mmCIF file of C-alpha atoms in Angstrom:
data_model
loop_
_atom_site.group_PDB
_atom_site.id
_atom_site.type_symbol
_atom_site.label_atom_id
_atom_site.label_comp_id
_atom_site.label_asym_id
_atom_site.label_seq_id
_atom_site.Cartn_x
_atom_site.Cartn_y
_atom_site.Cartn_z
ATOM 1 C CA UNK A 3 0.000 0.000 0.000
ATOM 2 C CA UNK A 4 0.725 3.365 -0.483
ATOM 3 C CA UNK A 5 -1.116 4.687 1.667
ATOM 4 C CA UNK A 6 -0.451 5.388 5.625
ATOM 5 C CA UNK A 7 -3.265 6.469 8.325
ATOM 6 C CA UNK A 8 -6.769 6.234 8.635
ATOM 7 C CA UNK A 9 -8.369 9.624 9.517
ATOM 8 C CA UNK A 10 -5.247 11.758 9.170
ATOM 9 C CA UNK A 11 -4.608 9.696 5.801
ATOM 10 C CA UNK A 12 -1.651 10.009 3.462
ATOM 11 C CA UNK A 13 -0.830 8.526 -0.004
ATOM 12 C CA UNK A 14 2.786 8.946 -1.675
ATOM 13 C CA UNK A 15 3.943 8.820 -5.198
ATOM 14 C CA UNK A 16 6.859 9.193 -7.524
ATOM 15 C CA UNK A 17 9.980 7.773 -7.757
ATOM 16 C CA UNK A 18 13.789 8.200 -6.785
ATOM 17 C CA UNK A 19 14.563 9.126 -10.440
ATOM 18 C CA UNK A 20 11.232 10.497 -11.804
ATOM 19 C CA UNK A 21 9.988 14.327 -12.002
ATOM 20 C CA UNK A 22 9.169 14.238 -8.597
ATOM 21 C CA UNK A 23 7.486 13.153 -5.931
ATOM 22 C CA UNK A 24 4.794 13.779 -3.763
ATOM 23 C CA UNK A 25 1.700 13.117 -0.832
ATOM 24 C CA UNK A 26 -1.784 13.397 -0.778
ATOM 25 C CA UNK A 27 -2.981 14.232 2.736
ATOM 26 C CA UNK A 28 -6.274 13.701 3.579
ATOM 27 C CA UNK A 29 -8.352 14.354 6.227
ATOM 28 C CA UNK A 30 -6.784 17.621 7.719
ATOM 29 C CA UNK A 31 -9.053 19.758 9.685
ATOM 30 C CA UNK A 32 -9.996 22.998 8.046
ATOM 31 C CA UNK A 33 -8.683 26.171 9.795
ATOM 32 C CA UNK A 34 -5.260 25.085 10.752
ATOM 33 C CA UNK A 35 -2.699 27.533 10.082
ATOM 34 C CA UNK A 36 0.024 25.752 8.166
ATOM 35 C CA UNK A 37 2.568 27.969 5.778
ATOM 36 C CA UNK A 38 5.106 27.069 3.073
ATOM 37 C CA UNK A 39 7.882 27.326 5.075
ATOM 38 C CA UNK A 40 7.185 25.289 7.974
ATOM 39 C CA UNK A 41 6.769 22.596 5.403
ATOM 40 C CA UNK A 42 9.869 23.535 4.055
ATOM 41 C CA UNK A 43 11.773 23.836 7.446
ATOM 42 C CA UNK A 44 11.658 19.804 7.741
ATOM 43 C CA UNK A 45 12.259 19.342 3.776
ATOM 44 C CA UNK A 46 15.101 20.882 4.643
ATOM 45 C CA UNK A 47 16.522 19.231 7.843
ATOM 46 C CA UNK A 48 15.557 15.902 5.551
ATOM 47 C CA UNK A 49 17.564 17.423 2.025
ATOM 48 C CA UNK A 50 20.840 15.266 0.694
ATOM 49 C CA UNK A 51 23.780 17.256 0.435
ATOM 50 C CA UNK A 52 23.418 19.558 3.772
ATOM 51 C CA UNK A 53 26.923 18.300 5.422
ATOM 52 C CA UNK A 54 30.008 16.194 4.843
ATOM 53 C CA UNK A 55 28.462 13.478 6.508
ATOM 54 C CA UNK A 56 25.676 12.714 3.898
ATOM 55 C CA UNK A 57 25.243 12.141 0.489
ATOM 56 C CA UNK A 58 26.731 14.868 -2.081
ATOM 57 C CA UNK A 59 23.277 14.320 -4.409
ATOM 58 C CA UNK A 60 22.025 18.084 -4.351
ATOM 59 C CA UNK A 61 18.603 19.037 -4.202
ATOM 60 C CA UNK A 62 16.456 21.705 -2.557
ATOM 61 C CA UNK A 63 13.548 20.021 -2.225
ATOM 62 C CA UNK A 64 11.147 22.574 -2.622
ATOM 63 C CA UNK A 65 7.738 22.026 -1.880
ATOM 64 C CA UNK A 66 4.960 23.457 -4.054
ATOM 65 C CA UNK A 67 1.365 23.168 -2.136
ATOM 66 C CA UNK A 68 -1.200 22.393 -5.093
ATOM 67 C CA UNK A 69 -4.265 22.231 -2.934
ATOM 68 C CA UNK A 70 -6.286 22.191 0.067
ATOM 69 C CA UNK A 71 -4.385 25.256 1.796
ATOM 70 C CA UNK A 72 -5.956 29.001 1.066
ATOM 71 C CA UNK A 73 -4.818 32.003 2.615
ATOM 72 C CA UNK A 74 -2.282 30.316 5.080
ATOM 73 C CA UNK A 75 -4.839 27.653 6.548
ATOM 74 C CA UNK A 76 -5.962 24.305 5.442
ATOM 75 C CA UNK A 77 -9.871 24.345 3.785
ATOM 76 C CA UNK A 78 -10.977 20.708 4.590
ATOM 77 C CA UNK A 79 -9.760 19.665 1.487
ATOM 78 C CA UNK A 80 -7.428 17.216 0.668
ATOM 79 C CA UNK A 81 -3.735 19.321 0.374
ATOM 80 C CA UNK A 82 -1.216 17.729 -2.358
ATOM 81 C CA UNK A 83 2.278 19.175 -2.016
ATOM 82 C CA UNK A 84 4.682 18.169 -4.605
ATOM 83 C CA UNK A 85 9.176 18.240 -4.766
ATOM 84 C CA UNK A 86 10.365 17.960 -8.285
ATOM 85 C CA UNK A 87 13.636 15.818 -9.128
ATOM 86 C CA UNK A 88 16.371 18.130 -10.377
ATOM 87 C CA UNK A 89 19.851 16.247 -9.230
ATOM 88 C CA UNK A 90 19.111 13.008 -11.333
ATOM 89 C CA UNK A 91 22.256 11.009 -12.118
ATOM 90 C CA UNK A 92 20.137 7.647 -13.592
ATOM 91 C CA UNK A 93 23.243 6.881 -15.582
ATOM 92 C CA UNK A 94 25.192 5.799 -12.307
ATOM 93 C CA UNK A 95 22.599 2.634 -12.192
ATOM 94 C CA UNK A 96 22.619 1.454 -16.137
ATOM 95 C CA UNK A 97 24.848 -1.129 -14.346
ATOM 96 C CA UNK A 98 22.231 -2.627 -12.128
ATOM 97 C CA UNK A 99 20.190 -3.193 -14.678
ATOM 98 C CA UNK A 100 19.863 -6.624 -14.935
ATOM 99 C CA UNK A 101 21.966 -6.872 -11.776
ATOM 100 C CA UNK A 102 20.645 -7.643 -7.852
ATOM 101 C CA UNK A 103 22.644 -5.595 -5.474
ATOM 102 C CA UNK A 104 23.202 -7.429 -2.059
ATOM 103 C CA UNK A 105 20.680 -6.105 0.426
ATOM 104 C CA UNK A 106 18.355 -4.647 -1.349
ATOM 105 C CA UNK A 107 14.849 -4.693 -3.029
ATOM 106 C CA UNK A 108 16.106 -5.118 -6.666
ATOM 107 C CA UNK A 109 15.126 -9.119 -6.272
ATOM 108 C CA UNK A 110 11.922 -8.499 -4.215
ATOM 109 C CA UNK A 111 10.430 -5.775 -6.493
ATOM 110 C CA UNK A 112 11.461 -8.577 -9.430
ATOM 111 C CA UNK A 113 9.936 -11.153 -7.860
ATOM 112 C CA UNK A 114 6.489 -9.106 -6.750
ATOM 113 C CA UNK A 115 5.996 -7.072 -9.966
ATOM 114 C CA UNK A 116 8.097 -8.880 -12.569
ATOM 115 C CA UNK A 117 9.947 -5.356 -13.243
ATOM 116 C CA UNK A 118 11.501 -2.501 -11.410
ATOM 117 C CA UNK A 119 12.779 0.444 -11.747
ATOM 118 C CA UNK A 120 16.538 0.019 -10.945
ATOM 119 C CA UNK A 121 17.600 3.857 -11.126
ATOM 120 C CA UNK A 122 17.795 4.350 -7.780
ATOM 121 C CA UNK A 123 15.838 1.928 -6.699
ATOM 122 C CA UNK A 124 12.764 3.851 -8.077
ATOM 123 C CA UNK A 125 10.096 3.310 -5.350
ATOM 124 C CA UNK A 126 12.285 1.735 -3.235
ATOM 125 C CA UNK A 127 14.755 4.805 -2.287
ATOM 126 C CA UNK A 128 14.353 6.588 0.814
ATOM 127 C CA UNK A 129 13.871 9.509 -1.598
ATOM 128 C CA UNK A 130 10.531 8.300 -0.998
ATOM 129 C CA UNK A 131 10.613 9.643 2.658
ATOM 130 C CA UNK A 132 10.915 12.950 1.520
ATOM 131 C CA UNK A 133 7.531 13.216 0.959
ATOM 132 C CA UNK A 134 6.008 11.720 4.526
ATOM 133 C CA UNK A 135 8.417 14.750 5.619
ATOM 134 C CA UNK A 136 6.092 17.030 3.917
ATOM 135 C CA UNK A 137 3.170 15.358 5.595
ATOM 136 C CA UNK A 138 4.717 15.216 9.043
ATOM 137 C CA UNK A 139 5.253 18.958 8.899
ATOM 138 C CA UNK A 140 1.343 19.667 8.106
ATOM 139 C CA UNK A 141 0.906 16.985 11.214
ATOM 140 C CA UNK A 142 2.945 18.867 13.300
ATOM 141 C CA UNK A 143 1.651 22.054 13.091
ATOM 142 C CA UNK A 144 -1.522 20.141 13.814
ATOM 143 C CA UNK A 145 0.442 18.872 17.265
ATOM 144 C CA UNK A 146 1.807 22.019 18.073
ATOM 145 C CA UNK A 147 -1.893 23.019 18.708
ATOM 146 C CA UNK A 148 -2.194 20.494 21.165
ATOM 147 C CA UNK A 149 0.512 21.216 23.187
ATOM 148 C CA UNK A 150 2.395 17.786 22.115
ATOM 149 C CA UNK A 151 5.959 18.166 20.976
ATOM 150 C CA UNK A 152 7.592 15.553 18.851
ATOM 151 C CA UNK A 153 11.779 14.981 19.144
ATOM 152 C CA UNK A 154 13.996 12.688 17.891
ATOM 153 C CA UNK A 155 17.891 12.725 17.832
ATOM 154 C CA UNK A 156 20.566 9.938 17.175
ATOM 155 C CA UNK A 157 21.720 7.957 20.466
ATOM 156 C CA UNK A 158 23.976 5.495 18.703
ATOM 157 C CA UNK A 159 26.287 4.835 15.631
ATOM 158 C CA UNK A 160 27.673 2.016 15.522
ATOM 159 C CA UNK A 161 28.995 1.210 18.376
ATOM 160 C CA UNK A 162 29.603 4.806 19.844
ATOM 161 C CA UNK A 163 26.336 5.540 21.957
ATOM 162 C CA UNK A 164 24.726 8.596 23.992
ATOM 163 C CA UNK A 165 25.830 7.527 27.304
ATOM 164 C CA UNK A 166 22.704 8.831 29.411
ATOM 165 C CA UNK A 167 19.099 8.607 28.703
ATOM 166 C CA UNK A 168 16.830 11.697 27.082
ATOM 167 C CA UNK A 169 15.819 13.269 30.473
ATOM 168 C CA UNK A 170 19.209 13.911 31.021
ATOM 169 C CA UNK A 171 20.127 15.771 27.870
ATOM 170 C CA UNK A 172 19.107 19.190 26.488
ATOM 171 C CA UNK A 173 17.284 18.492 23.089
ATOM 172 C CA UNK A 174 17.181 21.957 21.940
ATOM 173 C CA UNK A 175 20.904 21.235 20.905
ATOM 174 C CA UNK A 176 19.500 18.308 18.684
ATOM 175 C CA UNK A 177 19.741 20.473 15.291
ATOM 176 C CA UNK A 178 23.260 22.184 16.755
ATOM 177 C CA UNK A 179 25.806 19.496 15.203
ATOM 178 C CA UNK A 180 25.362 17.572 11.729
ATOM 179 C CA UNK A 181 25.291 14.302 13.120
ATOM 180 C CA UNK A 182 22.052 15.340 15.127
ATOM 181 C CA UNK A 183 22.960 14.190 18.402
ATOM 182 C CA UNK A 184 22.244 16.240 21.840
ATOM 183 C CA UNK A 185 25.510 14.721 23.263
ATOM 184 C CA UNK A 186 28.594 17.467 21.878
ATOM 185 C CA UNK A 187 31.440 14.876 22.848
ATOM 186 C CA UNK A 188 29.682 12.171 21.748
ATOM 187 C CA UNK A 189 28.356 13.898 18.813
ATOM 188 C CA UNK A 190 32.207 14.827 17.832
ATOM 189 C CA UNK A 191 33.056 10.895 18.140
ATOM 190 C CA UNK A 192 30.056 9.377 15.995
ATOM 191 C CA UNK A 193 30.922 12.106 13.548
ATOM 192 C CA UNK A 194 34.583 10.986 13.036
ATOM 193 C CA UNK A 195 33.338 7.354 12.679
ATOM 194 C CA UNK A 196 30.995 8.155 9.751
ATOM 195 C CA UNK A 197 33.962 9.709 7.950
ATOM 196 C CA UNK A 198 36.059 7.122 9.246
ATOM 197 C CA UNK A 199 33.524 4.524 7.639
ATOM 198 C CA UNK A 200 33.189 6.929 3.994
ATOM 199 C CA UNK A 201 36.615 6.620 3.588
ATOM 200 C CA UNK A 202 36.760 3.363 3.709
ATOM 201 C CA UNK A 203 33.706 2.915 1.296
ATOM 202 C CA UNK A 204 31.670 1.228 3.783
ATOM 203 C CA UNK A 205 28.459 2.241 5.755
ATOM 204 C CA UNK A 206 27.454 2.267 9.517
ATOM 205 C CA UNK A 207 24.241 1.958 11.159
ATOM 206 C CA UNK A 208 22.905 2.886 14.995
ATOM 207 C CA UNK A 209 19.532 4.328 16.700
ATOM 208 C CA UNK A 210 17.193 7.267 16.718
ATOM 209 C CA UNK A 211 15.770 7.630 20.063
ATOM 210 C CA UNK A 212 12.087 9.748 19.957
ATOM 211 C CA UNK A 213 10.660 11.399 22.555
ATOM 212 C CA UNK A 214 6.731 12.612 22.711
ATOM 213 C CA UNK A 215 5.738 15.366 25.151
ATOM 214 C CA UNK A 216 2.584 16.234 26.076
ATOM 215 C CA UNK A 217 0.954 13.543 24.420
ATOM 216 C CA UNK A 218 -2.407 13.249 26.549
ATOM 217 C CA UNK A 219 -3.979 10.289 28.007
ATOM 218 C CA UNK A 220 -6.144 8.063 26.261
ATOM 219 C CA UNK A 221 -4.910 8.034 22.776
ATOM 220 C CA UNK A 222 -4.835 4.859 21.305
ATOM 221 C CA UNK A 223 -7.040 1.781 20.402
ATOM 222 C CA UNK A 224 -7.470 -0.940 22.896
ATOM 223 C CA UNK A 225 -6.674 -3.995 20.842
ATOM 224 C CA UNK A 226 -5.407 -3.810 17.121
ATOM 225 C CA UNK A 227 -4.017 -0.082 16.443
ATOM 226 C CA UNK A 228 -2.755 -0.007 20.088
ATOM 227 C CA UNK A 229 -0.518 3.155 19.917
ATOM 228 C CA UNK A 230 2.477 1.332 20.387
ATOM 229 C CA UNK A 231 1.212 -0.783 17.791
ATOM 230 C CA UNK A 232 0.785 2.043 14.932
ATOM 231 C CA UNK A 233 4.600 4.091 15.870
ATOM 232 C CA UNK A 234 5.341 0.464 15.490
ATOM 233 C CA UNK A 235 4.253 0.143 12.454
ATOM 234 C CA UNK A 236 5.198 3.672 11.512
ATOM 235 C CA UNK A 237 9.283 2.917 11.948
ATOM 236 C CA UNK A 238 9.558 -0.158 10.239
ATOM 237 C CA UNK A 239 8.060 1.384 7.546
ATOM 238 C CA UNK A 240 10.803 3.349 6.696
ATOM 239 C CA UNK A 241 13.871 2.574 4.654
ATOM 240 C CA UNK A 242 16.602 0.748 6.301
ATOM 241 C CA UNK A 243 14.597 0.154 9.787
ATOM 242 C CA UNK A 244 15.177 -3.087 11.402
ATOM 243 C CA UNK A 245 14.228 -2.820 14.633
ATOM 244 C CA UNK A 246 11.652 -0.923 17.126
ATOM 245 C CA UNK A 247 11.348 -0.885 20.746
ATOM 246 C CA UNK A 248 9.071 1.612 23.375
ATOM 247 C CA UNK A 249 9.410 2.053 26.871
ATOM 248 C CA UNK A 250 11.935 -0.031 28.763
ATOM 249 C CA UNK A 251 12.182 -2.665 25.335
ATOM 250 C CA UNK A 252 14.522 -5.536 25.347
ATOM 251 C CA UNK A 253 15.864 -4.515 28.480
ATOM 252 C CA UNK A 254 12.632 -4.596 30.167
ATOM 253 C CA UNK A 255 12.929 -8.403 30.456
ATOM 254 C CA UNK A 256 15.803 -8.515 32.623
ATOM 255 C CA UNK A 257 13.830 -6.979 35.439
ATOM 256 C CA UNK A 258 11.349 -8.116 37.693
ATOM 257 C CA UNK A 259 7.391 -7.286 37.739
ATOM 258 C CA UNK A 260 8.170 -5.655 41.706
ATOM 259 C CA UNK A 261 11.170 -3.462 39.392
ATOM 260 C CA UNK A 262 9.325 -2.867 36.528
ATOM 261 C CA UNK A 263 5.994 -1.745 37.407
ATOM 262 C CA UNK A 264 5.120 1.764 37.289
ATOM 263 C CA UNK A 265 3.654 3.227 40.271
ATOM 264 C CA UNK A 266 0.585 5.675 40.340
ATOM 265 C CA UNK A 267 0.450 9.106 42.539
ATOM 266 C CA UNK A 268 -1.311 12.352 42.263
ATOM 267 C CA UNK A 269 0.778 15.602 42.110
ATOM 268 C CA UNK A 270 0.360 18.781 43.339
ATOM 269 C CA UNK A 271 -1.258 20.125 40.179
ATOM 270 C CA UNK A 272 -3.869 16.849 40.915
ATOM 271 C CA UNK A 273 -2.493 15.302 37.552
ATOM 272 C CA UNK A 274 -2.192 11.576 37.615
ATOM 273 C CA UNK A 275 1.652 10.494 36.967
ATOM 274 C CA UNK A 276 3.515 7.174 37.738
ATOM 275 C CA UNK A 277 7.022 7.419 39.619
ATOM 276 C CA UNK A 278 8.811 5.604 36.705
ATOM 277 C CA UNK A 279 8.155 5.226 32.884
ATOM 278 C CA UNK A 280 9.255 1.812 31.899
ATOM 279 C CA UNK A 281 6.207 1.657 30.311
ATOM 280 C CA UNK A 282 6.944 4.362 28.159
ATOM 281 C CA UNK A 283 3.654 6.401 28.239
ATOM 282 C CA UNK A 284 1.560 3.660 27.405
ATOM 283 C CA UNK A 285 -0.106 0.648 28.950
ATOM 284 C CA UNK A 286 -2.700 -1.679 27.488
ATOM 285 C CA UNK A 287 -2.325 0.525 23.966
ATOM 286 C CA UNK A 288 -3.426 3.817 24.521
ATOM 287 C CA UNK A 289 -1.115 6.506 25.809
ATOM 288 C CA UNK A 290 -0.944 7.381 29.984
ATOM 289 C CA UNK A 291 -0.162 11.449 29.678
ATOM 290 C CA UNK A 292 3.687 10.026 30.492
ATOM 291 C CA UNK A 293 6.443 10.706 27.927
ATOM 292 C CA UNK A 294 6.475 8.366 24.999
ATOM 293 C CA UNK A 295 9.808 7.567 24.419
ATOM 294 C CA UNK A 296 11.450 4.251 21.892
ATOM 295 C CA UNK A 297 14.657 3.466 19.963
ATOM 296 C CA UNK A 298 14.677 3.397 16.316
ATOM 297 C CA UNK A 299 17.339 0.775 15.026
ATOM 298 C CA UNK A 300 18.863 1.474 11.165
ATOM 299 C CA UNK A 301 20.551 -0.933 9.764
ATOM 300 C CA UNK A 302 24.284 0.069 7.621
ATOM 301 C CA UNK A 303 23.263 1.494 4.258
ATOM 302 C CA UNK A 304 22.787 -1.432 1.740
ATOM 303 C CA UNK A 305 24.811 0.541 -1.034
ATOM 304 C CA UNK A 306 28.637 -0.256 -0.580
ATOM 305 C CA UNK A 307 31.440 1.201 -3.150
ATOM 306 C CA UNK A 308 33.145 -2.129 -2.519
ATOM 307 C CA UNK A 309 33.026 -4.772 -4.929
ATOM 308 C CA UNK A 310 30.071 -7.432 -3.657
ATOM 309 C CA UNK A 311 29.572 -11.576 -4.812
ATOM 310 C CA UNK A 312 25.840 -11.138 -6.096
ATOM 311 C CA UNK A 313 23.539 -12.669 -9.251
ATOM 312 C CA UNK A 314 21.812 -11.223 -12.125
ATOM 313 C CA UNK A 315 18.312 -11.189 -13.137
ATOM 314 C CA UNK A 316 19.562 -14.646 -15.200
ATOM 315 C CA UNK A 317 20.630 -16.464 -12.039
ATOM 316 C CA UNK A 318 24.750 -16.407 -12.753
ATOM 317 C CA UNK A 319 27.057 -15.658 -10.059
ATOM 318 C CA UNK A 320 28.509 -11.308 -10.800
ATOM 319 C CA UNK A 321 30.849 -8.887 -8.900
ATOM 320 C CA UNK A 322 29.247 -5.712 -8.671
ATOM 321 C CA UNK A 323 30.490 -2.480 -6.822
ATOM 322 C CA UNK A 324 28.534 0.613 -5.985
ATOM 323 C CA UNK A 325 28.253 3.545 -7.435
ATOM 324 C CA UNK A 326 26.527 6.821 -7.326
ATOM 325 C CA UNK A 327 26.204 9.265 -4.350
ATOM 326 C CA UNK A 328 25.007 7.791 -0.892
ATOM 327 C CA UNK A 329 24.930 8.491 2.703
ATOM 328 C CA UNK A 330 27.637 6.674 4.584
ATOM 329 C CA UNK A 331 25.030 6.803 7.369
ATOM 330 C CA UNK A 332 21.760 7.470 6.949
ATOM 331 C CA UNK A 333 20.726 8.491 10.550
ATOM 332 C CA UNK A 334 21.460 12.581 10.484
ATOM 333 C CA UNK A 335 18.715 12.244 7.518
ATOM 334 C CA UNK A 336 16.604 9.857 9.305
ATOM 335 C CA UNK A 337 16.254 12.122 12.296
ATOM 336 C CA UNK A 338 13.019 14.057 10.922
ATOM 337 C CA UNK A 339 11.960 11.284 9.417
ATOM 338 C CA UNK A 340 10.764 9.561 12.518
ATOM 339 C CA UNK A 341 9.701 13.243 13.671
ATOM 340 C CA UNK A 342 6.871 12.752 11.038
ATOM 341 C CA UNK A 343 6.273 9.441 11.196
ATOM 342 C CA UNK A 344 5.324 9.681 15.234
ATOM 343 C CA UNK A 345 3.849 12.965 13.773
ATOM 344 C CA UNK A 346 1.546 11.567 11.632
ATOM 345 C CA UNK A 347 0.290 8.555 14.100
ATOM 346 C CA UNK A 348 -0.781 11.497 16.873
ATOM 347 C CA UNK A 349 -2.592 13.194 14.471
ATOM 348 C CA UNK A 350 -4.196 10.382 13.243
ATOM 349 C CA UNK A 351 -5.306 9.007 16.902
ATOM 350 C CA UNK A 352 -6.155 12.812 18.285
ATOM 351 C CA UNK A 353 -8.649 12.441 15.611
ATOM 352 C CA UNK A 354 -9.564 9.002 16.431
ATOM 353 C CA UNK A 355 -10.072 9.538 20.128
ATOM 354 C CA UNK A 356 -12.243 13.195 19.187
ATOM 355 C CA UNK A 357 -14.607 10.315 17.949
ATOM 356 C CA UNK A 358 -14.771 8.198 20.987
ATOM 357 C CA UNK A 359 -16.083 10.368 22.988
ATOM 358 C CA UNK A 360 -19.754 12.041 23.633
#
């Protein structure tokens, strides 16, 4: 499918290598006050080519609204918004044409359509993502109404890792380093093993940790689209993802229930709160008013400029080396695109729990 959401509802098109690509978002409320450049804002944290650390491909990525948003605020309508191509370089794939690179969908796409578009990996390229960027950033400004706040920065590359946990780090200096970690020393050491790793024509992989604030209770569907369920299902939708966890995760399990269970009080304010979060804001699938927090885990781009043992489309055994222009690490860029993924799920459960209720 295509398609992502079910009352805040998106579709995506285009491809990698194509004039452009785009979203259809559907189901916006009318009268929210969304401009160009907010949109453009994330495009641009999103954009190849905005540091040494990503991939040299240039393009601005500017985003033309076609519909649904008159006078600075959405109508009701749906609102397309559309980035053209214009830093195509197709002819650095004419060798993949009949080719399978290691790791990625060239076989798949084969074997499910019986063709593909190989420049780029045509649907298949996180190129793709650019447009659920554009979506996220309508979300958002959807969010920011409600008081919720959506963060994400990288805690890990390879094995060089944030050493303290988000409550303990000052996320307004998320955006302040190109490897888009909150952590300055640590920042300075993932950033010298991604050029480390480009010069040696290999990739690296690690986590995006997100955070959720002010996310309030009851969002969330008790037994299918739990809300863990759908920023679940959000993540390892995108390119590269191989693993998600919320809360305390894997390392939940090596506690007991007496450790692990979160505890209830009333503050001063008379807001209910629990003393710890290993649940991670939500319990039985629908959010607590706690922070939402999860890890995000990216696997080592799949595009390698080292020579590779692979097959062709005919079965018979090929070397084949990358080429083209690619991120040695695709976490910096991945950073907003879990912003509007998570983005996208509140939006779509604020508007799911408005209709729950008398």
């Amino acid at each position: 499918m295509n398609s992502f959401g079910s009352l805040f509802r998106i579709t995506t098109f285009g491809e990698s290598h194509g004039p452009g690509i785009g979203v259809v978002i559907d189901g916006c409320p009318a009268g929210l006050a969304v401009a160009p450049e907010d949109i453009q804002a994330a495009l641009d944290r999103r954009r190849p080519g905005q540091s040494d650390l990503t991939t040299p491909r240039q393009e601005a990525d500017r985003v033309e609204v076609q519909s649904g948003i008159f006078q600075g605020q959405t109508t009701g309508t749906p609102i397309s918004l559309y980035i053209r191509n214009q830093d195509q370089a197709s002819h650095d794939y004419s060798h993949i044409e009949h080719a399978y690179r290691p790791s990625h969908a060239d076989y798949t796409y084969d074997q499910k359509y019986g063709r593909r578009d190989y420049r780029g990996g045509g649907r298949s390229s996180a190129r793709e993502t650019a447009a659920r960027v554009a979506a996220g950033a309508v979300a958002q400004q959807f969010l920011n109404q409600q008081g919720i706040r959506v963060q994400s920065y990288v805690s890990q590359v390879g094995a060089v890792a944030v050493p303290v946990g988000y409550e303990q780090l000052d996320l307004s200096l998320i955006d302040s380093n190109p490897v888009r970690c909150p952590h300055p020393e640590t920042a300075e050491r993932m950033a010298e093993l991604i050029r480390q790793t480009r010069d040696r024509h290999d990739t690296v992989g690690g986590l995006v940790t997100g955070v959720l604030t002010g996310v309030p209770a009851g969002l969330g569907e008790p037994v299918f689209d739990k809300l863990h369920s759908e920023l679940g299902r959000a993540m390892l939708g995108i390119n590269a993802v191989k693993g998600f966890e919320y809360g305390s995760g894997f390392a939940g399990t090596l506690l007991f229930g007496s450790e692990h269970n979160d505890a209830f009080y009333t503050d001063d304010a008379g807001q209910v709160r629990t003393r710890t979060n290993h649940s991670g804001g939500i319990q039985g699938g629908i959010s607590n008013g706690q922070d939402i927090y999860f890890r995000v885990a990216f696997k080592p781009v799949a595009t390698i400029l080292q020579p590779q043992a692979t097959i062709n489309d005919q079965g018979e055994a090929i070397s084949l080396a990358g080429r083209g222009r690619h991120d040695p690490c695709v976490l910096p860029r991945a950073v907003p695109i879990v912003d509007a993924m998570s983005s996208l799920v509140l939006a779509d459960m604020l508007l799911r729990a408005r209709a729950n209720r008398v």
